[in-house]
XYZ file of C-alpha atoms in Angstrom:
283
model
C 0.000 0.000 0.000
C 1.426 3.332 -1.013
C 2.071 5.762 1.822
C 5.613 6.805 0.946
C 6.741 10.422 0.521
C 8.905 11.706 -2.341
C 11.887 11.575 -0.007
C 11.464 7.793 -0.167
C 11.849 7.205 3.563
C 11.539 3.477 4.006
C 9.719 3.483 7.327
C 6.829 1.763 5.588
C 9.028 -1.143 4.518
C 10.304 -1.684 8.035
C 6.790 -1.508 9.454
C 5.572 -4.007 6.864
C 8.410 -6.427 7.539
C 7.635 -6.520 11.246
C 3.925 -5.825 11.442
C 2.682 -8.451 8.998
C 1.683 -9.139 5.413
C -0.117 -5.803 5.023
C 2.414 -3.575 3.310
C 3.263 -0.020 2.408
C 4.577 0.805 -1.242
C 3.576 -2.929 -1.881
C 6.429 -4.376 0.120
C 5.103 -7.878 0.828
C 7.969 -9.186 2.939
C 6.253 -11.173 5.659
C 5.350 -10.797 9.322
C 6.760 -11.546 12.739
C 3.584 -11.577 14.812
C 1.239 -14.387 15.737
C -0.801 -16.200 13.143
C -4.348 -14.846 12.747
C -6.224 -15.670 15.928
C -9.563 -14.517 14.614
C -9.376 -11.049 16.174
C -10.398 -7.985 14.211
C -7.533 -5.707 15.282
C -3.763 -5.810 14.857
C -1.403 -3.223 16.367
C 2.225 -2.317 15.744
C 4.560 0.157 17.439
C 8.221 0.704 16.681
C 11.107 3.087 16.283
C 14.232 3.350 14.209
C 16.942 5.549 12.811
C 17.476 6.711 9.237
C 20.424 8.078 7.264
C 19.667 9.867 3.993
C 20.381 12.972 1.885
C 19.145 16.314 3.235
C 16.869 16.421 0.174
C 16.602 14.477 -3.069
C 19.698 15.502 -5.019
C 21.828 16.668 -2.097
C 25.381 15.487 -1.449
C 24.981 16.161 2.275
C 23.410 13.638 4.614
C 21.393 13.691 7.818
C 20.449 11.210 10.535
C 16.977 11.251 12.043
C 14.671 9.279 14.316
C 11.933 7.234 12.634
C 8.920 6.577 14.883
C 6.260 4.257 13.563
C 2.872 2.781 14.367
C 0.229 0.838 12.493
C -3.340 -0.252 13.232
C -5.035 -2.831 11.023
C -8.719 -3.763 11.109
C -9.838 -7.108 9.681
C -6.738 -7.309 7.470
C -8.290 -4.716 5.158
C -8.260 -1.231 6.702
C -5.004 0.335 7.857
C -4.003 3.564 9.567
C -0.466 4.759 10.254
C 1.577 7.949 10.538
C 1.479 8.419 6.766
C -2.215 7.950 6.119
C -5.348 5.837 5.949
C -5.708 3.010 3.451
C -7.848 0.104 2.360
C -7.222 -3.041 0.308
C -9.964 -2.834 -2.329
C -8.960 -6.233 -3.721
C -7.023 -8.715 -1.580
C -6.683 -12.006 -3.425
C -4.040 -14.705 -3.018
C -1.772 -13.257 -5.698
C -3.228 -9.850 -6.523
C -3.850 -6.770 -4.379
C -5.302 -3.371 -5.211
C -5.078 -0.666 -2.563
C -6.213 2.928 -2.181
C -4.972 5.428 0.376
C -5.121 9.041 1.448
C -2.189 10.540 3.304
C -0.424 13.798 4.042
C 3.022 14.951 2.985
C 4.888 15.468 -0.262
C 6.564 18.732 0.663
C 10.077 20.113 1.070
C 11.319 22.855 3.402
C 13.816 25.487 2.327
C 15.403 25.014 5.750
C 16.157 21.344 4.978
C 19.493 22.403 3.451
C 21.538 25.541 2.827
C 21.510 24.477 -0.836
C 17.775 25.252 -0.908
C 17.997 28.834 0.350
C 16.085 31.111 -1.996
C 13.966 28.317 -3.482
C 11.139 28.564 -0.938
C 9.028 25.802 0.575
C 7.035 23.155 -1.265
C 3.945 22.752 0.910
C 2.787 19.471 2.383
C -0.763 18.446 1.567
C -3.154 15.607 0.911
C -1.817 12.710 -1.160
C -4.101 10.265 -2.983
C -2.586 6.883 -3.808
C -3.432 3.751 -5.753
C -1.236 0.667 -5.555
C -1.197 -2.775 -7.134
C 0.928 -5.809 -6.490
C 1.026 -9.210 -8.137
C 2.824 -12.195 -6.649
C 4.808 -13.947 -9.364
C 5.980 -16.629 -6.932
C 8.847 -15.391 -4.808
C 8.883 -12.048 -6.623
C 6.216 -9.355 -6.280
C 5.597 -6.928 -9.153
C 4.321 -3.529 -8.035
C 2.876 -0.370 -9.571
C 1.906 2.698 -7.544
C 0.476 6.116 -8.409
C 0.553 9.116 -6.082
C -1.305 12.386 -6.761
C -0.288 15.397 -4.666
C -3.255 17.737 -4.209
C -1.194 20.718 -3.056
C 2.451 21.737 -3.053
C 3.801 20.362 -6.320
C 0.286 19.300 -7.427
C 2.150 16.641 -9.362
C 1.884 12.935 -10.053
C 4.484 10.292 -9.226
C 4.322 6.755 -10.649
C 6.550 3.912 -9.426
C 7.145 0.450 -10.898
C 9.129 -2.256 -9.164
C 10.023 -5.844 -8.381
C 10.467 -6.960 -4.762
C 11.508 -10.250 -3.194
C 12.074 -11.785 0.225
C 14.182 -14.941 0.499
C 14.819 -16.963 3.678
C 18.515 -17.012 4.502
C 18.502 -20.806 4.413
C 17.739 -20.710 0.692
C 20.679 -18.374 0.090
C 22.927 -20.834 1.931
C 21.742 -23.618 -0.334
C 19.545 -25.349 2.217
C 16.447 -27.146 0.967
C 12.996 -26.149 2.167
C 10.238 -28.711 2.760
C 8.329 -29.773 -0.334
C 5.636 -27.278 -1.235
C 7.104 -24.375 0.738
C 6.797 -21.003 -1.011
C 9.731 -18.665 -0.415
C 7.310 -15.727 -0.271
C 5.654 -17.169 2.858
C 6.255 -15.366 6.160
C 9.708 -15.813 7.659
C 8.904 -16.134 11.358
C 9.563 -19.890 11.428
C 12.736 -19.731 9.335
C 14.471 -16.812 11.010
C 16.505 -14.326 9.032
C 15.244 -13.297 5.591
C 17.004 -11.234 2.945
C 15.108 -8.504 1.097
C 15.829 -7.126 -2.362
C 14.152 -4.921 -4.905
C 14.484 -2.654 -7.920
C 12.180 0.192 -8.927
C 11.822 3.137 -11.289
C 9.972 6.415 -10.701
C 8.223 8.535 -13.346
C 7.109 12.091 -12.541
C 4.966 14.574 -14.440
C 6.051 18.115 -15.264
C 4.396 19.688 -12.208
C 6.264 17.394 -9.852
C 9.657 17.729 -11.536
C 9.371 21.500 -11.932
C 8.504 21.912 -8.248
C 11.404 19.831 -6.948
C 14.030 20.346 -9.657
C 13.058 23.468 -11.603
C 14.240 27.028 -10.890
C 11.962 29.970 -11.731
C 13.337 33.466 -12.497
C 12.289 34.609 -9.009
C 14.016 31.632 -7.388
C 17.086 32.243 -9.537
C 17.341 35.855 -8.360
C 17.061 34.778 -4.721
C 19.286 31.699 -4.809
C 21.892 32.525 -7.454
C 21.058 29.327 -9.367
C 20.439 29.521 -13.101
C 16.834 29.303 -14.289
C 15.818 25.778 -15.226
C 12.684 24.122 -16.569
C 12.138 20.448 -15.730
C 9.650 18.413 -17.745
C 8.007 15.046 -17.260
C 9.893 11.771 -17.541
C 11.570 9.032 -15.576
C 13.010 10.686 -12.485
C 15.003 7.942 -10.765
C 15.884 4.270 -10.456
C 16.434 2.536 -7.126
C 18.019 -0.666 -5.821
C 17.241 -1.950 -2.318
C 18.826 -4.598 -0.126
C 18.061 -5.476 3.456
C 17.110 -8.044 6.036
C 14.225 -8.928 8.343
C 14.936 -10.806 11.582
C 12.492 -11.966 14.270
C 13.598 -11.228 17.832
C 11.173 -13.459 19.655
C 7.462 -14.062 19.337
C 6.350 -10.515 18.535
C 9.522 -8.456 18.148
C 11.336 -7.881 14.875
C 14.344 -6.046 13.468
C 14.587 -4.752 9.901
C 17.411 -3.025 8.045
C 17.113 -1.506 4.565
C 19.774 0.125 2.365
C 18.815 1.912 -0.867
C 20.873 3.220 -3.779
C 19.095 5.795 -5.960
C 20.140 7.354 -9.272
C 18.461 10.475 -10.647
C 17.705 10.550 -14.379
C 16.812 12.991 -17.136
C 15.707 16.515 -16.264
C 15.956 15.749 -12.553
C 19.621 14.751 -12.807
C 20.490 17.840 -14.903
C 18.903 20.311 -12.479
C 21.119 22.979 -10.859
C 19.360 22.116 -7.589
C 21.009 18.681 -7.709
C 24.487 18.405 -6.178
C 24.747 14.628 -6.615
C 22.659 12.497 -8.946
C 23.253 9.331 -6.949
C 22.657 8.699 -3.271
C 22.602 6.079 -0.539
C 20.144 5.831 2.320
C 19.704 3.352 5.156
C 17.146 2.600 7.850
C 17.268 0.347 10.903
C 13.947 -0.348 12.592
C 12.770 -2.392 15.582
C 9.124 -2.993 16.378
C 6.561 -4.899 18.406
C 3.428 -6.468 16.924
C 0.422 -7.345 19.107
């Protein structure tokens, strides 16, 4: 389910890995909690730390705390710090989700590089997400529409996988076991994924363009950014149960800006690394 912001903080992935098979940005990487006991409600709380660029395109990095919570009702309705969502279709292999959240902005104070460019306001974000289980690999497609701030559209396509560590070591699983099953009985799992992001002209101009007014204030040359593929991303990580209801997740992401985004004078580095470490409790 898509709740992620343009800054691509991977809190949602960590929450999904620990809290259960309900996922954010379609990250179906298993759960650490109890099997379904027939109750209607499922709760998750957690905290972590993240390391990432000051803004998308910066060559300076920051470290920040990543609090997280999630409430799920009847495995269909979900609320968390990034929004409210519902699985419209939740079949064995196919899911269709819709969500409304808040975010999508950027503060001039996030970096000295942004001085003179002004703020991009946060606002409501409408999202649609699909995922299809290919058998060990999940194909995803997500659309986010920002109703204020950039007023743009961001579309992401990706492939994600979770593999028990025993498979990587060459160990055989019992006959009939699917490697995309939850990992709580097999311990450590490795996570991997690739994705590409397409943005429309409104989005790219807001985050990577420079108007004449902004140019006069910042000293950057004027620049017009059009629509197109904005970035590609590669993710690696792990998910590890720490007892019956506790879990630990680590995610590292390499991102490469493309096209008009990469050529922007706002961008100081067109490639970046980010990492998150998250611990949580599911009950």
